[in-house]
mmCIF file of C-alpha atoms and ligand atoms in Angstrom:
data_model
loop_
_atom_site.group_PDB
_atom_site.id
_atom_site.type_symbol
_atom_site.label_atom_id
_atom_site.label_comp_id
_atom_site.label_asym_id
_atom_site.label_seq_id
_atom_site.Cartn_x
_atom_site.Cartn_y
_atom_site.Cartn_z
ATOM 1 C CA UNK A 1 0.000 0.000 0.000
ATOM 2 C CA UNK A 2 1.181 3.506 -0.763
ATOM 3 C CA UNK A 3 1.278 5.493 2.503
ATOM 4 C CA UNK A 4 2.347 9.112 2.878
ATOM 5 C CA UNK A 5 2.178 11.035 6.164
ATOM 6 C CA UNK A 6 2.516 14.782 6.593
ATOM 7 C CA UNK A 7 2.291 17.061 9.639
ATOM 8 C CA UNK A 8 2.882 20.797 10.117
ATOM 9 C CA UNK A 9 2.686 23.550 12.746
ATOM 10 C CA UNK A 10 0.902 24.381 14.954
ATOM 11 C CA UNK A 11 -0.855 21.087 15.761
ATOM 12 C CA UNK A 12 1.583 18.544 14.277
ATOM 13 C CA UNK A 13 -1.471 16.553 13.295
ATOM 14 C CA UNK A 14 -0.836 13.680 10.910
ATOM 15 C CA UNK A 15 -2.622 13.764 7.565
ATOM 16 C CA UNK A 16 -2.493 10.645 5.385
ATOM 17 C CA UNK A 17 -2.561 9.693 1.726
ATOM 18 C CA UNK A 18 -3.188 5.997 1.075
ATOM 19 C CA UNK A 19 -3.082 4.406 -2.343
ATOM 20 C CA UNK A 20 -3.403 1.142 -4.220
ATOM 21 C CA UNK A 21 -0.191 0.360 -6.150
ATOM 22 C CA UNK A 22 -2.086 -1.454 -8.909
ATOM 23 C CA UNK A 23 -5.045 0.789 -9.678
ATOM 24 C CA UNK A 24 -3.662 4.136 -8.427
ATOM 25 C CA UNK A 25 -6.888 4.782 -6.560
ATOM 26 C CA UNK A 26 -6.506 6.292 -3.105
ATOM 27 C CA UNK A 27 -8.024 7.988 -0.091
ATOM 28 C CA UNK A 28 -7.040 10.980 2.032
ATOM 29 C CA UNK A 29 -7.515 10.839 5.802
ATOM 30 C CA UNK A 30 -7.924 13.961 7.980
ATOM 31 C CA UNK A 31 -6.705 16.801 5.748
ATOM 32 C CA UNK A 32 -5.625 19.699 7.998
ATOM 33 C CA UNK A 33 -3.102 22.514 7.625
ATOM 34 C CA UNK A 34 -0.675 20.111 5.893
ATOM 35 C CA UNK A 35 -3.070 19.650 2.944
ATOM 36 C CA UNK A 36 -0.751 21.284 0.338
ATOM 37 C CA UNK A 37 1.863 18.625 1.152
ATOM 38 C CA UNK A 38 -0.782 15.871 0.967
ATOM 39 C CA UNK A 39 -1.868 17.124 -2.455
ATOM 40 C CA UNK A 40 1.751 17.048 -3.594
ATOM 41 C CA UNK A 41 2.021 13.408 -2.496
ATOM 42 C CA UNK A 42 -1.196 12.556 -4.350
ATOM 43 C CA UNK A 43 0.284 14.045 -7.495
ATOM 44 C CA UNK A 44 3.693 12.380 -7.057
ATOM 45 C CA UNK A 45 2.053 8.969 -6.889
ATOM 46 C CA UNK A 46 -0.408 9.755 -9.684
ATOM 47 C CA UNK A 47 -3.364 8.849 -7.477
ATOM 48 C CA UNK A 48 -7.026 9.340 -8.162
ATOM 49 C CA UNK A 49 -8.621 9.988 -4.759
ATOM 50 C CA UNK A 50 -11.969 8.279 -4.193
ATOM 51 C CA UNK A 51 -12.811 9.517 -0.696
ATOM 52 C CA UNK A 52 -11.743 12.009 1.934
ATOM 53 C CA UNK A 53 -12.401 10.210 5.225
ATOM 54 C CA UNK A 54 -12.410 11.989 8.591
ATOM 55 C CA UNK A 55 -11.622 10.236 11.879
ATOM 56 C CA UNK A 56 -13.357 13.056 13.771
ATOM 57 C CA UNK A 57 -14.124 16.756 13.477
ATOM 58 C CA UNK A 58 -11.691 18.577 15.757
ATOM 59 C CA UNK A 59 -10.339 21.543 13.877
ATOM 60 C CA UNK A 60 -6.789 20.248 13.431
ATOM 61 C CA UNK A 61 -8.209 17.308 11.427
ATOM 62 C CA UNK A 62 -10.513 19.285 9.138
ATOM 63 C CA UNK A 63 -8.986 22.688 8.299
ATOM 64 C CA UNK A 64 -7.878 21.371 4.903
ATOM 65 C CA UNK A 65 -11.133 19.687 3.884
ATOM 66 C CA UNK A 66 -12.192 22.527 1.587
ATOM 67 C CA UNK A 67 -8.799 22.705 -0.162
ATOM 68 C CA UNK A 68 -8.585 18.915 -0.502
ATOM 69 C CA UNK A 69 -12.119 18.594 -1.798
ATOM 70 C CA UNK A 70 -11.764 21.291 -4.424
ATOM 71 C CA UNK A 71 -8.405 19.919 -5.626
ATOM 72 C CA UNK A 72 -9.431 16.250 -5.621
ATOM 73 C CA UNK A 73 -13.166 16.336 -6.270
ATOM 74 C CA UNK A 74 -13.715 13.496 -3.797
ATOM 75 C CA UNK A 75 -16.655 13.186 -1.383
ATOM 76 C CA UNK A 76 -16.052 13.800 2.329
ATOM 77 C CA UNK A 77 -17.209 11.309 4.981
ATOM 78 C CA UNK A 78 -17.720 11.838 8.730
ATOM 79 C CA UNK A 79 -19.561 10.147 11.604
ATOM 80 C CA UNK A 80 -22.853 11.940 12.150
ATOM 81 C CA UNK A 81 -22.266 12.374 15.892
ATOM 82 C CA UNK A 82 -19.435 14.821 15.137
ATOM 83 C CA UNK A 83 -21.596 17.128 12.980
ATOM 84 C CA UNK A 84 -21.890 19.641 15.814
ATOM 85 C CA UNK A 85 -18.089 19.949 15.940
ATOM 86 C CA UNK A 86 -17.691 20.059 12.172
ATOM 87 C CA UNK A 87 -20.274 22.823 11.823
ATOM 88 C CA UNK A 88 -18.539 24.810 14.601
ATOM 89 C CA UNK A 89 -15.048 24.754 13.063
ATOM 90 C CA UNK A 90 -14.822 28.566 13.107
ATOM 91 C CA UNK A 91 -15.666 28.649 16.830
ATOM 92 C CA UNK A 92 -13.211 25.830 17.504
ATOM 93 C CA UNK A 93 -10.547 28.051 15.946
ATOM 94 C CA UNK A 94 -11.541 30.942 18.191
ATOM 95 C CA UNK A 95 -10.963 28.724 21.252
ATOM 96 C CA UNK A 96 -7.334 28.438 20.156
ATOM 97 C CA UNK A 97 -7.088 32.076 19.051
ATOM 98 C CA UNK A 98 -6.932 30.976 15.406
ATOM 99 C CA UNK A 99 -8.782 32.275 12.408
ATOM 100 C CA UNK A 100 -10.258 29.304 10.594
ATOM 101 C CA UNK A 101 -12.302 29.288 7.399
ATOM 102 C CA UNK A 102 -15.678 27.525 7.375
ATOM 103 C CA UNK A 103 -15.438 24.178 5.569
ATOM 104 C CA UNK A 104 -17.746 22.754 2.888
ATOM 105 C CA UNK A 105 -20.573 20.445 3.989
ATOM 106 C CA UNK A 106 -19.669 16.780 4.380
ATOM 107 C CA UNK A 107 -21.032 14.553 1.611
ATOM 108 C CA UNK A 108 -21.975 11.475 3.596
ATOM 109 C CA UNK A 109 -22.168 10.093 7.100
ATOM 110 C CA UNK A 110 -20.758 6.642 7.787
ATOM 111 C CA UNK A 111 -23.560 4.107 7.890
ATOM 112 C CA UNK A 112 -22.151 0.810 9.060
ATOM 113 C CA UNK A 113 -18.674 -0.585 8.573
ATOM 114 C CA UNK A 114 -18.244 -0.075 4.852
ATOM 115 C CA UNK A 115 -15.742 -0.820 3.385
ATOM 116 C CA UNK A 116 -14.970 2.343 1.475
ATOM 117 C CA UNK A 117 -12.942 0.909 -1.389
ATOM 118 C CA UNK A 118 -9.898 2.237 -3.216
ATOM 119 C CA UNK A 119 -8.545 -0.204 -5.755
ATOM 120 C CA UNK A 120 -7.821 -3.568 -4.137
ATOM 121 C CA UNK A 121 -8.006 -2.014 -0.655
ATOM 122 C CA UNK A 122 -10.840 -1.097 1.646
ATOM 123 C CA UNK A 123 -11.255 1.128 4.696
ATOM 124 C CA UNK A 124 -13.565 -0.342 7.342
ATOM 125 C CA UNK A 125 -15.036 2.174 9.777
ATOM 126 C CA UNK A 126 -15.434 1.483 13.509
ATOM 127 C CA UNK A 127 -17.174 3.922 15.822
ATOM 128 C CA UNK A 128 -14.821 4.668 18.737
ATOM 129 C CA UNK A 129 -16.374 7.522 20.766
ATOM 130 C CA UNK A 130 -14.793 8.997 23.894
ATOM 131 C CA UNK A 131 -12.332 11.607 22.614
ATOM 132 C CA UNK A 132 -15.420 13.040 20.911
ATOM 133 C CA UNK A 133 -18.865 11.549 20.189
ATOM 134 C CA UNK A 134 -18.330 10.815 16.495
ATOM 135 C CA UNK A 135 -14.761 9.517 16.611
ATOM 136 C CA UNK A 136 -14.025 6.559 14.344
ATOM 137 C CA UNK A 137 -11.059 4.359 13.574
ATOM 138 C CA UNK A 138 -10.332 3.247 10.038
ATOM 139 C CA UNK A 139 -9.046 -0.297 9.555
ATOM 140 C CA UNK A 140 -7.415 -0.472 6.143
ATOM 141 C CA UNK A 141 -6.366 -3.576 4.280
ATOM 142 C CA UNK A 142 -6.801 -5.717 1.212
ATOM 143 C CA UNK A 143 -10.116 -7.422 0.754
ATOM 144 C CA UNK A 144 -9.810 -11.146 1.366
ATOM 145 C CA UNK A 145 -6.763 -10.680 3.599
ATOM 146 C CA UNK A 146 -6.869 -10.412 7.377
ATOM 147 C CA UNK A 147 -4.082 -7.899 7.973
ATOM 148 C CA UNK A 148 -5.282 -4.395 8.753
ATOM 149 C CA UNK A 149 -3.558 -1.120 9.429
ATOM 150 C CA UNK A 150 -5.360 1.151 11.880
ATOM 151 C CA UNK A 151 -5.821 4.899 11.578
ATOM 152 C CA UNK A 152 -7.164 5.838 14.975
ATOM 153 C CA UNK A 153 -7.381 9.629 14.985
ATOM 154 C CA UNK A 154 -6.928 10.934 18.542
ATOM 155 C CA UNK A 155 -8.362 7.873 20.297
ATOM 156 C CA UNK A 156 -5.033 6.156 21.035
ATOM 157 C CA UNK A 157 -1.422 7.358 20.874
ATOM 158 C CA UNK A 158 1.955 5.690 21.366
ATOM 159 C CA UNK A 159 2.101 5.616 25.164
ATOM 160 C CA UNK A 160 -0.981 7.758 25.675
ATOM 161 C CA UNK A 161 -4.702 8.151 25.015
ATOM 162 C CA UNK A 162 -6.881 10.930 23.632
ATOM 163 C CA UNK A 163 -7.919 13.837 25.826
ATOM 164 C CA UNK A 164 -11.499 13.767 27.072
ATOM 165 C CA UNK A 165 -11.901 17.321 28.407
ATOM 166 C CA UNK A 166 -13.258 18.811 25.167
ATOM 167 C CA UNK A 167 -17.025 19.052 24.392
ATOM 168 C CA UNK A 168 -18.547 15.569 24.136
ATOM 169 C CA UNK A 169 -15.470 13.803 25.532
ATOM 170 C CA UNK A 170 -15.816 11.019 28.126
ATOM 171 C CA UNK A 171 -13.008 8.968 29.684
ATOM 172 C CA UNK A 172 -14.951 5.776 30.424
ATOM 173 C CA UNK A 173 -16.352 5.775 26.885
ATOM 174 C CA UNK A 174 -12.849 6.262 25.464
ATOM 175 C CA UNK A 175 -11.374 3.415 27.528
ATOM 176 C CA UNK A 176 -14.166 1.104 26.466
ATOM 177 C CA UNK A 177 -13.669 2.033 22.774
ATOM 178 C CA UNK A 178 -9.971 1.187 23.060
ATOM 179 C CA UNK A 179 -10.528 -2.077 24.929
ATOM 180 C CA UNK A 180 -13.602 -3.322 23.068
ATOM 181 C CA UNK A 181 -12.795 -2.149 19.547
ATOM 182 C CA UNK A 182 -9.066 -1.473 19.065
ATOM 183 C CA UNK A 183 -7.762 -4.219 21.338
ATOM 184 C CA UNK A 184 -9.807 -6.777 19.376
ATOM 185 C CA UNK A 185 -7.179 -6.379 16.639
ATOM 186 C CA UNK A 186 -4.111 -8.653 16.800
ATOM 187 C CA UNK A 187 -0.878 -7.530 18.489
ATOM 188 C CA UNK A 188 1.044 -7.031 15.251
ATOM 189 C CA UNK A 189 -1.498 -4.490 13.930
ATOM 190 C CA UNK A 190 0.247 -1.208 13.138
ATOM 191 C CA UNK A 191 -1.471 1.895 14.510
ATOM 192 C CA UNK A 192 -1.181 5.371 13.012
ATOM 193 C CA UNK A 193 -2.406 8.081 15.374
ATOM 194 C CA UNK A 194 -3.504 11.618 14.679
ATOM 195 C CA UNK A 195 -0.370 12.943 16.376
ATOM 196 C CA UNK A 196 3.105 11.506 16.935
ATOM 197 C CA UNK A 197 4.745 8.259 15.917
ATOM 198 C CA UNK A 198 3.123 4.993 14.862
ATOM 199 C CA UNK A 199 2.835 2.118 17.328
ATOM 200 C CA UNK A 200 1.290 -1.359 17.435
ATOM 201 C CA UNK A 201 -1.717 -2.792 19.250
ATOM 202 C CA UNK A 202 0.561 -5.241 21.093
ATOM 203 C CA UNK A 203 2.887 -2.536 22.355
ATOM 204 C CA UNK A 204 0.010 -0.404 23.669
ATOM 205 C CA UNK A 205 -1.711 -3.440 25.168
ATOM 206 C CA UNK A 206 1.465 -4.248 27.130
ATOM 207 C CA UNK A 207 2.954 -0.853 27.965
ATOM 208 C CA UNK A 208 0.419 1.980 27.665
ATOM 209 C CA UNK A 209 0.260 3.414 31.217
ATOM 210 C CA UNK A 210 -3.317 4.687 30.766
ATOM 211 C CA UNK A 211 -4.560 1.186 29.986
ATOM 212 C CA UNK A 212 -2.577 -0.757 32.545
ATOM 213 C CA UNK A 213 -3.515 0.923 35.814
HETATM 214 ZN ZN1 LIG B 301 -9.074 15.452 18.329
HETATM 215 ZN ZN1 LIG B 302 -5.895 16.051 16.790
#
């Protein structure tokens, strides 16, 4: 699978371009301020982007939706329970003292697991609330194969977990999403978080201090 990751100031939030080597179809996950670099990667790999998929609607994950959508012409998907955050992106910016442009309407809400297909790959969507009500994780892999790569947004980080002090956040809900959804994946599953370095399910299961107390 083609995988490109970009992150820029001020949030150092990871944006992703995923692509199928054979068909050159791809998806973009969480386009934020690093969207120009994501678009460059799309072009370098000659990808045709089928979907823009959002893990959740905190501003750092959505400030580039408008730019990505107009450059790529792909529909934007979100979990419905994060609509209130998505629609308040300008106010979210004000909380951080940032001027943020309103973003275009999302094109569809996730209904069920999917998959949302790009070439020989699919992205399966799992609702993992707690960091925010409409948080999802995307499990990406080839159809017919078991191996999945997880894109977890801000639900789980290498050695940490998502904050739950923002509107709609809840710690018990977050812990249960991690234990009942993410930890159902095998130890070797690679996890890409919304911020910081990748990890694996096994490593977090064994060493994450927030899940072992
Ligand atoms: Zn977030
Ligand atoms: Zn974030």
